[in-house]
Short mmCIF file of C-alpha atoms in Angstrom, two decimals:
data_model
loop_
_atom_site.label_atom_id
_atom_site.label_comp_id
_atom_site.label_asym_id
_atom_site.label_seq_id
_atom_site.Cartn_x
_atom_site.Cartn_y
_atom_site.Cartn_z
CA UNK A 6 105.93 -6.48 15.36
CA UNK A 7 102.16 -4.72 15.60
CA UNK A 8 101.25 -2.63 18.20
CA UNK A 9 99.65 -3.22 21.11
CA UNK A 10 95.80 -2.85 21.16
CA UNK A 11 92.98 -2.69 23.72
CA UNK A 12 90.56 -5.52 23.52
CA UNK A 13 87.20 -5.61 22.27
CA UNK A 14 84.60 -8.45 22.56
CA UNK A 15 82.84 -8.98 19.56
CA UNK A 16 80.99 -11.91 20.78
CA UNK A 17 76.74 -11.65 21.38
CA UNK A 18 75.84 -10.82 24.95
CA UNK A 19 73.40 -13.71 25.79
CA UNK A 20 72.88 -17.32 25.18
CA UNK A 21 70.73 -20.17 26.59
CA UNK A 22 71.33 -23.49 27.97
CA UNK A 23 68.85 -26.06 29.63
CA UNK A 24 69.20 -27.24 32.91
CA UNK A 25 70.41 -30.97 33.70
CA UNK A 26 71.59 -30.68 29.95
CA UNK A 27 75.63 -29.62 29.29
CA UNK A 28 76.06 -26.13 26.74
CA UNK A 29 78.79 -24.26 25.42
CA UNK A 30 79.67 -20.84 24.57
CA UNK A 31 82.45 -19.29 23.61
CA UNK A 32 83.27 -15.62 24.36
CA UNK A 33 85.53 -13.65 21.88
CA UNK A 34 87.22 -10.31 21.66
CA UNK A 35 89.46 -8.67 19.34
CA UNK A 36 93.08 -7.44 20.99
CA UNK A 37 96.48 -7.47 20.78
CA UNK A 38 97.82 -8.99 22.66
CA UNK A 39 95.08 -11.75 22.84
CA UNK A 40 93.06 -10.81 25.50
CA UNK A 41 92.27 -13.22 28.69
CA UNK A 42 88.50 -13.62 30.21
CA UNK A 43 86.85 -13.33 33.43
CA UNK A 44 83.76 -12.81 35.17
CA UNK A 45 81.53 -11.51 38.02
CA UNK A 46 78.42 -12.17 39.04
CA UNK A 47 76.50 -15.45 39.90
CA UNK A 48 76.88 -17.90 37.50
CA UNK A 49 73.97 -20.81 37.92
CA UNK A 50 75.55 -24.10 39.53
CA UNK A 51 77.37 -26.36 37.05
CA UNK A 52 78.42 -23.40 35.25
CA UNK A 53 82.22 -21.49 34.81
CA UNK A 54 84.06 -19.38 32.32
CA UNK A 55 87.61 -20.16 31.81
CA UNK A 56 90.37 -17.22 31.13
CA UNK A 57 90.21 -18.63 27.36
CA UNK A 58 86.43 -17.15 27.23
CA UNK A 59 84.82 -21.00 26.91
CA UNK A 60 81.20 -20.94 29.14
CA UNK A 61 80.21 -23.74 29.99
CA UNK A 62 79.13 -26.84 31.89
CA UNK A 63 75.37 -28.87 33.11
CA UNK A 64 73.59 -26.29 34.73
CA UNK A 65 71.56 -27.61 38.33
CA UNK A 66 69.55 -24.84 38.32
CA UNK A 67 67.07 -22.47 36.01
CA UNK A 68 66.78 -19.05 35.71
CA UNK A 69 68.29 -15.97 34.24
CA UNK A 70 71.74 -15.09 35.55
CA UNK A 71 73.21 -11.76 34.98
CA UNK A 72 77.54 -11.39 34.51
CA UNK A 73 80.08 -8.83 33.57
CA UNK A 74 82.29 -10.85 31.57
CA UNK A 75 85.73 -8.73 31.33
CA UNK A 76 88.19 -8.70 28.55
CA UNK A 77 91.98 -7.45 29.32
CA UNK A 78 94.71 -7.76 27.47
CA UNK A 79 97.81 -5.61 29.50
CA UNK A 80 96.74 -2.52 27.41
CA UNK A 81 93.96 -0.09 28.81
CA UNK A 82 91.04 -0.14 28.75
CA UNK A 83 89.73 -3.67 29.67
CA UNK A 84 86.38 -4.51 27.33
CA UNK A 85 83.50 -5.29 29.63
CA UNK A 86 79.84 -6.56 28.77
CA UNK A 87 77.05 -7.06 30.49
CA UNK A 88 75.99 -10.44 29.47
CA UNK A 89 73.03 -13.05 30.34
CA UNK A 90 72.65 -16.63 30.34
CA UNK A 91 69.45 -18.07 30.24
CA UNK A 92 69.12 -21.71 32.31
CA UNK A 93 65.74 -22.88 30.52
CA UNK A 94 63.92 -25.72 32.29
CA UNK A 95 61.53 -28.20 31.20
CA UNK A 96 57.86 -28.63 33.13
CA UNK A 97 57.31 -30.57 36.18
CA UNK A 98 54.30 -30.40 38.29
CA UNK A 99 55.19 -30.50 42.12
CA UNK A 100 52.28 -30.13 43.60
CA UNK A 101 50.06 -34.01 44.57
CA UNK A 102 47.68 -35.64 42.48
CA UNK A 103 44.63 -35.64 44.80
CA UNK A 104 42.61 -33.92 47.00
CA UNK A 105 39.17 -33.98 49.02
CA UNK A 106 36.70 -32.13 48.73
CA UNK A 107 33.34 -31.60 50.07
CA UNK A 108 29.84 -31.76 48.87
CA UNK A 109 27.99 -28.23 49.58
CA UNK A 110 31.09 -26.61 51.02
CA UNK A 111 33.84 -24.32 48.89
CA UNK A 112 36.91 -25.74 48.16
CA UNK A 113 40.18 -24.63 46.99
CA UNK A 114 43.58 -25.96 45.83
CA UNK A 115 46.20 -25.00 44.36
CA UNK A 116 48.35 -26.70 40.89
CA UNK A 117 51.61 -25.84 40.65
CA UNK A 118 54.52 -26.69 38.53
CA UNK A 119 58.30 -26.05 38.18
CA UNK A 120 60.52 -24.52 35.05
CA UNK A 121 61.44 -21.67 33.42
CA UNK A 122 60.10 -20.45 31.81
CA UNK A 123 57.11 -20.72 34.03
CA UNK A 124 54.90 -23.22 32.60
CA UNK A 125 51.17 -22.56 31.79
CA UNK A 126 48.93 -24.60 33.15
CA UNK A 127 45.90 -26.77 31.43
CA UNK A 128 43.01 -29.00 32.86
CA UNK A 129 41.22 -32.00 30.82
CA UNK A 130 38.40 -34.30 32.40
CA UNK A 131 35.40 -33.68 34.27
CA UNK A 132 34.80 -31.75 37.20
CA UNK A 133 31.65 -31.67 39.34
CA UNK A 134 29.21 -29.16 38.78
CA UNK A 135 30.30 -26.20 40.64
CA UNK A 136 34.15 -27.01 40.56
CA UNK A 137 36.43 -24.87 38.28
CA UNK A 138 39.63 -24.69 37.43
CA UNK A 139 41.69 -21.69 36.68
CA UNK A 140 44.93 -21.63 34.44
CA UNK A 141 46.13 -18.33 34.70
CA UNK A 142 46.68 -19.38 38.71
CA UNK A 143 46.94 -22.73 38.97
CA UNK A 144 43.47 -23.11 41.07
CA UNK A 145 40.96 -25.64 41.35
CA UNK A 146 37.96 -24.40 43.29
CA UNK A 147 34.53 -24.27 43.99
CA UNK A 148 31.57 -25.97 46.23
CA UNK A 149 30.89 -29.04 44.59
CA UNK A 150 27.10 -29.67 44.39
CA UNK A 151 27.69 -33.43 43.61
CA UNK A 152 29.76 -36.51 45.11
CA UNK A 153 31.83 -38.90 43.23
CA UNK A 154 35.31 -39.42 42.27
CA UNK A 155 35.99 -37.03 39.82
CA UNK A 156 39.25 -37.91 37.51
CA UNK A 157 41.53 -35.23 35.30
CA UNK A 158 44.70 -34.17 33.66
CA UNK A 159 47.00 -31.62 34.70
CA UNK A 160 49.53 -30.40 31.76
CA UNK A 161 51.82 -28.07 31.87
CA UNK A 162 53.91 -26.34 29.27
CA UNK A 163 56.79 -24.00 28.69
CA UNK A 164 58.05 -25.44 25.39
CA UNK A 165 61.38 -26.57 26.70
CA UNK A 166 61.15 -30.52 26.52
CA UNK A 167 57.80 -32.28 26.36
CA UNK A 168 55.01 -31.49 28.36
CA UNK A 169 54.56 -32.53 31.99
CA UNK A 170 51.00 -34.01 32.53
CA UNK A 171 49.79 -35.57 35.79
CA UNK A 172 46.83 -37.77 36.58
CA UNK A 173 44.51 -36.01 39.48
CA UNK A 174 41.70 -37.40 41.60
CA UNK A 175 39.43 -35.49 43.08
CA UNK A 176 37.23 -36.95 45.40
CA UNK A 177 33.63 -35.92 47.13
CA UNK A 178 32.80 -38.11 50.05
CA UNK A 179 28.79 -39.14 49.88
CA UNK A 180 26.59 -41.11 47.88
CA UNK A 181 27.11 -40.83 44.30
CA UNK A 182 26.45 -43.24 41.51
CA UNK A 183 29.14 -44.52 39.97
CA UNK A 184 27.43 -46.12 36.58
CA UNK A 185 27.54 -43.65 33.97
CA UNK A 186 27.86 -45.92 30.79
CA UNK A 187 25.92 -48.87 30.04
CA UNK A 188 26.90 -51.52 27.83
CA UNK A 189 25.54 -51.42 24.05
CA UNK A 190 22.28 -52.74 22.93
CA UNK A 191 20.87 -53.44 19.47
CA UNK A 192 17.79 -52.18 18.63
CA UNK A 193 14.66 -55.33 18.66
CA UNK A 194 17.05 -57.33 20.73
CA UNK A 195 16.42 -58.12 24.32
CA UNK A 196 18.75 -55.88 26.38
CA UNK A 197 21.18 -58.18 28.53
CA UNK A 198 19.75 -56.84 32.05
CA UNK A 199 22.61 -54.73 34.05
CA UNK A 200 22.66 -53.62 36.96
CA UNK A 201 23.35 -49.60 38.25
CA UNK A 202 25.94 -49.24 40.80
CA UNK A 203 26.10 -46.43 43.48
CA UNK A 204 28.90 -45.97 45.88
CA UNK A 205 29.72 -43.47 48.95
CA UNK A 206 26.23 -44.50 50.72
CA UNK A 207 24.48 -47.03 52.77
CA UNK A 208 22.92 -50.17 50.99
CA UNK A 209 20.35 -51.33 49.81
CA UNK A 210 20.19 -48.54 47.19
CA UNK A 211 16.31 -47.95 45.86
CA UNK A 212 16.65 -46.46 42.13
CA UNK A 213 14.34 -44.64 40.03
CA UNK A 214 14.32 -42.53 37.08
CA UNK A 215 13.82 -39.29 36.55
CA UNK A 216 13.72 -38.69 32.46
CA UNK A 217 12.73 -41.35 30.23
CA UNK A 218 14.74 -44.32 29.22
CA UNK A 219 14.65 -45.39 25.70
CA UNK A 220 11.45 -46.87 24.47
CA UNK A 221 11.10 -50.71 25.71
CA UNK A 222 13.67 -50.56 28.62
CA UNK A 223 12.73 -50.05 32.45
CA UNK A 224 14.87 -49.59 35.45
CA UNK A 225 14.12 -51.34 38.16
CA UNK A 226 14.02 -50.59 42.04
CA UNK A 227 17.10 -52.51 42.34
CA UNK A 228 18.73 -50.81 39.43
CA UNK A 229 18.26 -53.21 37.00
CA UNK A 230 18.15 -51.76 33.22
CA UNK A 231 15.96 -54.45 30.94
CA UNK A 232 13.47 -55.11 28.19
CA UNK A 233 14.08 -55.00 24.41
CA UNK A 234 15.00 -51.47 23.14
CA UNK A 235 12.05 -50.82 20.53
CA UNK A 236 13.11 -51.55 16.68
CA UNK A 237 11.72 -48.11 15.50
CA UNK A 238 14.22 -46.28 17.93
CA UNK A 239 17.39 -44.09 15.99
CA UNK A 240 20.38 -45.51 16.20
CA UNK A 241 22.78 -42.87 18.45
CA UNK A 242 23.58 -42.74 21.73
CA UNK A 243 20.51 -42.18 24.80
CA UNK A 244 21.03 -40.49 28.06
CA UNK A 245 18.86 -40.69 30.33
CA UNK A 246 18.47 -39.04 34.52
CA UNK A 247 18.24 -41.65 37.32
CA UNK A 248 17.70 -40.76 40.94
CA UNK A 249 19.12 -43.22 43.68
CA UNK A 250 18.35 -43.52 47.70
CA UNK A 251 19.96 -44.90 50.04
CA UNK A 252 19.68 -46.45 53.68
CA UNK A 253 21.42 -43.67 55.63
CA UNK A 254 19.29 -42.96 58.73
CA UNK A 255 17.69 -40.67 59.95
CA UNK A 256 17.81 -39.17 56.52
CA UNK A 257 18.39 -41.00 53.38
CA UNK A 258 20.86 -39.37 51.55
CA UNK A 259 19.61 -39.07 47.29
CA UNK A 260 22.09 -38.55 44.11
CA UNK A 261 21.54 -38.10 40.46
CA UNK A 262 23.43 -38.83 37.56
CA UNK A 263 22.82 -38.77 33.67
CA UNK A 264 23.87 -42.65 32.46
CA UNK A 265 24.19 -43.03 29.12
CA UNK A 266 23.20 -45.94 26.19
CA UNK A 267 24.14 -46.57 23.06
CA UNK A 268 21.80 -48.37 20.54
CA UNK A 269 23.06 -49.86 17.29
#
């Protein structure tokens, strides 16, 4: 019959499991006889060790939890370690996908997203001049110098799971105009006339432009685009600065915006 023999664990003293996901991990120590398993300290919900040294279950919860796990076998001196499980998370942004802001005046709010690690946060579409967002807090803010409705992506990222990514709207009450992209044209055709569109104002909208349009094409007061695009013009992609006033009394309110046309 061997002796008797104080345990040992020879197992690592950390491991990882992802919340809402189950994970297993078996403790081990050397011993004789074989030595049972417990622990103290707050394990995260979802989450036990048995005497037989087998972590495991779903966790409900992220973080980093810190344990003694304890080794004893009858013969002193119990085998402790400090050990640490990791409850990884994937992204999720919490926060809502719009907000108002206003024209002239600063603005601030705040992105922010859930998992652990603690995601990073990234912006994609365009802002209105004097609106910025910044990652490394999670802020969009500014004084907007422009109205429209402004549409962008939110993504955050932790590299557990995929990506979370959110669609945001951003909105600027006042008049704003809300064509930015004109059809096509071919170059010596006759332009199919179309019509620029403001929104946010009072009608009737009087239009004008500010920078030249391409050569044989005129804007209207009404905002009609026409006229035959010249044949000697490049084939690429024109933008051009139109100015639009409305009816607001008793001052009109104005807005600019660069539209853009591509010739073929």
């Amino acid at each position: 019959v061997g002796s008797a023999t104080a345990p040992l664990i020879t197992s690592v003293n950390s491991t990882t499991f992802t919340e809402g996901t189950a994970g297993t991990f078996t403790v081990t120590a050397t011993g004789s006889p074989a030595p049972t398993f417990s622990e103290t300290g707050a394990l995260p919900a979802g989450v036990t060790l048995t005497s037989g040294g087998l972590l495991s279950g779903t966790p409900t919860q992220s973080g980093t939890f810190p344990i003694t796990i304890t080794a004893g076998n009858g013969v002193a001196p119990a085998a402790t370690q400090i050990f640490i499980l990791t409850a990884d998370a994937a992204p999720a942004i919490t926060s809502t996908n719009h907000v108002t802001f206003s024209k002239g005046v600063a603005g601030s709010f705040t992105v922010t997203a859930a998992g652990f690690p603690i995601p990073t946060l990234a912006e994609s579409g365009s802002l209105p001049s004097g609106v910025t967002f910044t990652p490394a807090t999670g802020t969009l803010g500014g004084k907007p110098t422009m109205s429209g409705v402004f549409h962008v992506t939110f993504t955050a990222h932790n590299g557990i799971g995929p990506d979370a990514t959110q669609s945001f709207t951003l909105t600027v009450p006042g008049l704003f105009v809300s064509t930015t992209t004109l059809p096509n044209g071919k170059r010596g055709v006759a332009y199919k006339a179309t019509s620029l569109h403001a929104a946010g104002g009072t009608a009737p909208y009087a239009w004008k432009k500010l920078t030249a349009l391409p050569k044989g094409l005129v804007l209207s007061a009404k905002g009609v685009i026409s006229g035959k695009p010249a044949a000697t013009l490049a084939a690429k992609s024109y933008s051009f600065e139109v100015q639009v006033t409305d009816a607001t009394k008793p001052v009109h309110e104005t807005a600019t915006a660069l539209v853009k046309l591509t010739l073929t």
